Amino acid sequence: MHTPPHAAKLCRYGCGPIQTPDVGPLKMNELIKQALDGTINRADAEAYCKTEGISSSELWNSMALSVAQLFQSGEILFSDGDQDANAIWFQMTEDAVHHGDGFELPQPAYAIYEAFDLGEYDHGDNSDPVEKYTRPAIEEILKKAQP
């Protein structure tokens, strides 16, 4: 696996370098903004992967971890994180269709998608689903992702 020179940390999930949002000619924050708008331009994502020497799974993991960190720090709202996670999810499912049987969704990106998904609906327990389910799940995922 290629480790870009700017990568400071490796994810414990085995997902490779945790990218910072301000690296590369096409910056990851631009891809995250695309996700917030509802879709990630596949050509931009592929160009980013090629430039950084990483796989699409590593990109989705890095993006999802960045979104989770932004959400945990209060820099983005749940609705923004959820939108980003859904856009990343769509790209991961596109990868699954392309690769076929045996393809596994990248972790922790999939776990982050599931954490945001838990905050989307009422669980019937008279609690705020974001506070009860999403925040603790994101916190646990980020703990596991620390080097």
PDB file of C-alpha atoms in Angstrom:
ATOM      1  CA  MET A   1       0.000   0.000   0.000  1.00  0.00           C
ATOM      2  CA  HIS A   2       1.262   3.431  -0.906  1.00  0.00           C
ATOM      3  CA  THR A   3       1.412   5.841   2.021  1.00  0.00           C
ATOM      4  CA  PRO A   4       1.304   9.454   0.879  1.00  0.00           C
ATOM      5  CA  PRO A   5       4.036  11.568   2.489  1.00  0.00           C
ATOM      6  CA  HIS A   6       1.428  13.830   4.125  1.00  0.00           C
ATOM      7  CA  ALA A   7      -0.348  10.953   5.896  1.00  0.00           C
ATOM      8  CA  ALA A   8       0.187  11.365   9.618  1.00  0.00           C
ATOM      9  CA  LYS A   9      -1.871   8.447  10.928  1.00  0.00           C
ATOM     10  CA  LEU A  10      -2.959   4.981   9.908  1.00  0.00           C
ATOM     11  CA  CYS A  11      -6.400   3.671  10.668  1.00  0.00           C
ATOM     12  CA  ARG A  12      -6.626   0.669  13.001  1.00  0.00           C
ATOM     13  CA  TYR A  13      -9.318  -0.800  10.760  1.00  0.00           C
ATOM     14  CA  GLY A  14      -6.587  -1.432   8.209  1.00  0.00           C
ATOM     15  CA  CYS A  15      -8.046   1.200   5.921  1.00  0.00           C
ATOM     16  CA  GLY A  16      -4.726   2.898   5.253  1.00  0.00           C
ATOM     17  CA  PRO A  17      -3.833   6.502   5.839  1.00  0.00           C
ATOM     18  CA  ILE A  18      -6.335   8.842   7.411  1.00  0.00           C
ATOM     19  CA  GLN A  19      -6.223  11.742   4.993  1.00  0.00           C
ATOM     20  CA  THR A  20      -6.497  15.295   6.149  1.00  0.00           C
ATOM     21  CA  PRO A  21      -9.102  17.378   4.308  1.00  0.00           C
ATOM     22  CA  ASP A  22      -6.490  19.671   2.740  1.00  0.00           C
ATOM     23  CA  VAL A  23      -4.254  17.424   0.643  1.00  0.00           C
ATOM     24  CA  GLY A  24      -3.740  16.715  -3.035  1.00  0.00           C
ATOM     25  CA  PRO A  25      -4.455  18.758  -6.165  1.00  0.00           C
ATOM     26  CA  LEU A  26      -8.162  17.993  -5.767  1.00  0.00           C
ATOM     27  CA  LYS A  27      -8.602  18.388  -2.054  1.00  0.00           C
ATOM     28  CA  MET A  28     -10.616  15.900  -0.061  1.00  0.00           C
ATOM     29  CA  ASN A  29     -12.732  18.726   1.338  1.00  0.00           C
ATOM     30  CA  GLU A  30     -13.896  19.362  -2.239  1.00  0.00           C
ATOM     31  CA  LEU A  31     -15.078  15.750  -2.482  1.00  0.00           C
ATOM     32  CA  ILE A  32     -16.782  16.081   0.914  1.00  0.00           C
ATOM     33  CA  LYS A  33     -18.527  19.241  -0.347  1.00  0.00           C
ATOM     34  CA  GLN A  34     -19.677  17.294  -3.395  1.00  0.00           C
ATOM     35  CA  ALA A  35     -21.085  14.642  -1.061  1.00  0.00           C
ATOM     36  CA  LEU A  36     -22.921  17.328   0.887  1.00  0.00           C
ATOM     37  CA  ASP A  37     -24.496  18.434  -2.386  1.00  0.00           C
ATOM     38  CA  GLY A  38     -25.782  14.875  -2.773  1.00  0.00           C
ATOM     39  CA  THR A  39     -23.371  13.260  -5.187  1.00  0.00           C
ATOM     40  CA  ILE A  40     -19.665  12.656  -5.595  1.00  0.00           C
ATOM     41  CA  ASN A  41     -18.280  13.099  -9.083  1.00  0.00           C
ATOM     42  CA  ARG A  42     -16.816   9.678  -9.819  1.00  0.00           C
ATOM     43  CA  ALA A  43     -14.198  11.093 -12.204  1.00  0.00           C
ATOM     44  CA  ASP A  44     -12.989  13.509  -9.500  1.00  0.00           C
ATOM     45  CA  ALA A  45     -12.793  10.663  -6.971  1.00  0.00           C
ATOM     46  CA  GLU A  46     -10.867   8.466  -9.407  1.00  0.00           C
ATOM     47  CA  ALA A  47      -8.480  11.323 -10.204  1.00  0.00           C
ATOM     48  CA  TYR A  48      -7.897  11.887  -6.492  1.00  0.00           C
ATOM     49  CA  CYS A  49      -7.179   8.180  -5.963  1.00  0.00           C
ATOM     50  CA  LYS A  50      -4.749   8.126  -8.876  1.00  0.00           C
ATOM     51  CA  THR A  51      -2.927  11.253  -7.674  1.00  0.00           C
ATOM     52  CA  GLU A  52      -2.650   9.953  -4.114  1.00  0.00           C
ATOM     53  CA  GLY A  53      -1.916   6.355  -5.093  1.00  0.00           C
ATOM     54  CA  ILE A  54      -4.808   4.952  -3.063  1.00  0.00           C
ATOM     55  CA  SER A  55      -7.759   2.688  -3.782  1.00  0.00           C
ATOM     56  CA  SER A  56     -11.343   3.881  -3.853  1.00  0.00           C
ATOM     57  CA  SER A  57     -11.942   1.933  -0.620  1.00  0.00           C
ATOM     58  CA  GLU A  58      -9.155   3.902   1.056  1.00  0.00           C
ATOM     59  CA  LEU A  59     -10.708   7.126  -0.217  1.00  0.00           C
ATOM     60  CA  TRP A  60     -14.184   6.247   1.099  1.00  0.00           C
ATOM     61  CA  ASN A  61     -12.682   5.293   4.465  1.00  0.00           C
ATOM     62  CA  SER A  62     -10.695   8.523   4.655  1.00  0.00           C
ATOM     63  CA  MET A  63     -13.673  10.646   3.628  1.00  0.00           C
ATOM     64  CA  ALA A  64     -16.002   8.895   6.060  1.00  0.00           C
ATOM     65  CA  LEU A  65     -13.505   9.292   8.903  1.00  0.00           C
ATOM     66  CA  SER A  66     -13.143  12.992   8.080  1.00  0.00           C
ATOM     67  CA  VAL A  67     -16.924  13.410   8.104  1.00  0.00           C
ATOM     68  CA  ALA A  68     -17.172  11.533  11.416  1.00  0.00           C
ATOM     69  CA  GLN A  69     -14.459  13.749  12.930  1.00  0.00           C
ATOM     70  CA  LEU A  70     -16.193  16.909  11.691  1.00  0.00           C
ATOM     71  CA  PHE A  71     -19.490  15.711  13.152  1.00  0.00           C
ATOM     72  CA  GLN A  72     -17.965  14.725  16.485  1.00  0.00           C
ATOM     73  CA  SER A  73     -16.225  18.092  16.807  1.00  0.00           C
ATOM     74  CA  GLY A  74     -19.458  19.960  16.030  1.00  0.00           C
ATOM     75  CA  GLU A  75     -18.127  21.460  12.814  1.00  0.00           C
ATOM     76  CA  ILE A  76     -20.992  19.956  10.810  1.00  0.00           C
ATOM     77  CA  LEU A  77     -24.581  19.132  11.704  1.00  0.00           C
ATOM     78  CA  PHE A  78     -26.030  15.633  11.748  1.00  0.00           C
ATOM     79  CA  SER A  79     -27.922  16.375   8.531  1.00  0.00           C
ATOM     80  CA  ASP A  80     -24.656  17.303   6.775  1.00  0.00           C
ATOM     81  CA  GLY A  81     -22.829  14.223   8.052  1.00  0.00           C
ATOM     82  CA  ASP A  82     -25.767  12.025   7.106  1.00  0.00           C
ATOM     83  CA  GLN A  83     -25.858  13.481   3.584  1.00  0.00           C
ATOM     84  CA  ASP A  84     -22.118  12.908   3.214  1.00  0.00           C
ATOM     85  CA  ALA A  85     -22.366   9.343   4.549  1.00  0.00           C
ATOM     86  CA  ASN A  86     -25.198   8.584   2.111  1.00  0.00           C
ATOM     87  CA  ALA A  87     -23.194   9.923  -0.853  1.00  0.00           C
ATOM     88  CA  ILE A  88     -20.163   7.848   0.203  1.00  0.00           C
ATOM     89  CA  TRP A  89     -22.469   4.820   0.629  1.00  0.00           C
ATOM     90  CA  PHE A  90     -23.694   5.259  -2.947  1.00  0.00           C
ATOM     91  CA  GLN A  91     -20.094   5.204  -4.224  1.00  0.00           C
ATOM     92  CA  MET A  92     -19.295   2.102  -2.166  1.00  0.00           C
ATOM     93  CA  THR A  93     -22.306   0.302  -3.639  1.00  0.00           C
ATOM     94  CA  GLU A  94     -21.139   1.314  -7.113  1.00  0.00           C
ATOM     95  CA  ASP A  95     -17.802  -0.337  -6.287  1.00  0.00           C
ATOM     96  CA  ALA A  96     -19.649  -3.458  -5.106  1.00  0.00           C
ATOM     97  CA  VAL A  97     -21.599  -3.663  -8.379  1.00  0.00           C
ATOM     98  CA  HIS A  98     -18.388  -3.209 -10.358  1.00  0.00           C
ATOM     99  CA  HIS A  99     -16.399  -5.828  -8.403  1.00  0.00           C
ATOM    100  CA  GLY A 100     -19.203  -8.354  -8.011  1.00  0.00           C
ATOM    101  CA  ASP A 101     -19.418 -11.306  -5.652  1.00  0.00           C
ATOM    102  CA  GLY A 102     -17.025 -11.380  -2.759  1.00  0.00           C
ATOM    103  CA  PHE A 103     -16.587  -7.600  -2.567  1.00  0.00           C
ATOM    104  CA  GLU A 104     -16.744  -6.331   0.991  1.00  0.00           C
ATOM    105  CA  LEU A 105     -17.756  -2.784   1.817  1.00  0.00           C
ATOM    106  CA  PRO A 106     -14.788  -0.898   3.264  1.00  0.00           C
ATOM    107  CA  GLN A 107     -14.540  -0.439   7.005  1.00  0.00           C
ATOM    108  CA  PRO A 108     -14.870   1.888   8.810  1.00  0.00           C
ATOM    109  CA  ALA A 109     -16.741   3.763   6.040  1.00  0.00           C
ATOM    110  CA  TYR A 110     -19.605   1.265   6.178  1.00  0.00           C
ATOM    111  CA  ALA A 111     -19.790   1.455   9.987  1.00  0.00           C
ATOM    112  CA  ILE A 112     -19.896   5.258   9.775  1.00  0.00           C
ATOM    113  CA  TYR A 113     -22.712   5.067   7.219  1.00  0.00           C
ATOM    114  CA  GLU A 114     -24.615   2.738   9.569  1.00  0.00           C
ATOM    115  CA  ALA A 115     -24.022   5.088  12.532  1.00  0.00           C
ATOM    116  CA  PHE A 116     -25.520   8.013  10.643  1.00  0.00           C
ATOM    117  CA  ASP A 117     -28.345   5.785   9.421  1.00  0.00           C
ATOM    118  CA  LEU A 118     -29.279   5.072  13.051  1.00  0.00           C
ATOM    119  CA  GLY A 119     -29.937   8.767  13.563  1.00  0.00           C
ATOM    120  CA  GLU A 120     -32.365   9.024  10.658  1.00  0.00           C
ATOM    121  CA  TYR A 121     -35.415   7.536  12.340  1.00  0.00           C
ATOM    122  CA  ASP A 122     -37.346   7.247  15.580  1.00  0.00           C
ATOM    123  CA  HIS A 123     -36.501   3.992  17.354  1.00  0.00           C
ATOM    124  CA  GLY A 124     -39.701   4.084  19.411  1.00  0.00           C
ATOM    125  CA  ASP A 125     -37.900   4.726  22.678  1.00  0.00           C
ATOM    126  CA  ASN A 126     -38.757   8.429  23.112  1.00  0.00           C
ATOM    127  CA  SER A 127     -35.140   9.467  22.688  1.00  0.00           C
ATOM    128  CA  ASP A 128     -33.222  11.606  20.240  1.00  0.00           C
ATOM    129  CA  PRO A 129     -31.762   8.983  17.858  1.00  0.00           C
ATOM    130  CA  VAL A 130     -28.769  11.152  16.980  1.00  0.00           C
ATOM    131  CA  GLU A 131     -27.753  11.571  20.621  1.00  0.00           C
ATOM    132  CA  LYS A 132     -28.597   8.035  21.703  1.00  0.00           C
ATOM    133  CA  TYR A 133     -27.342   6.054  18.718  1.00  0.00           C
ATOM    134  CA  THR A 134     -25.291   8.078  16.229  1.00  0.00           C
ATOM    135  CA  ARG A 135     -22.983  10.045  18.539  1.00  0.00           C
ATOM    136  CA  PRO A 136     -21.908   7.044  20.664  1.00  0.00           C
ATOM    137  CA  ALA A 137     -21.374   4.906  17.555  1.00  0.00           C
ATOM    138  CA  ILE A 138     -19.264   7.617  15.887  1.00  0.00           C
ATOM    139  CA  GLU A 139     -17.255   8.088  19.080  1.00  0.00           C
ATOM    140  CA  GLU A 140     -16.518   4.349  19.262  1.00  0.00           C
ATOM    141  CA  ILE A 141     -15.563   4.149  15.574  1.00  0.00           C
ATOM    142  CA  LEU A 142     -13.173   7.085  15.926  1.00  0.00           C
ATOM    143  CA  LYS A 143     -11.591   5.529  19.018  1.00  0.00           C
ATOM    144  CA  LYS A 144     -10.938   2.326  17.082  1.00  0.00           C
ATOM    145  CA  ALA A 145      -9.523   4.296  14.158  1.00  0.00           C
ATOM    146  CA  GLN A 146      -6.859   6.020  16.261  1.00  0.00           C
ATOM    147  CA  PRO A 147      -3.324   4.757  15.683  1.00  0.00           C
TER     148      PRO A 147
END
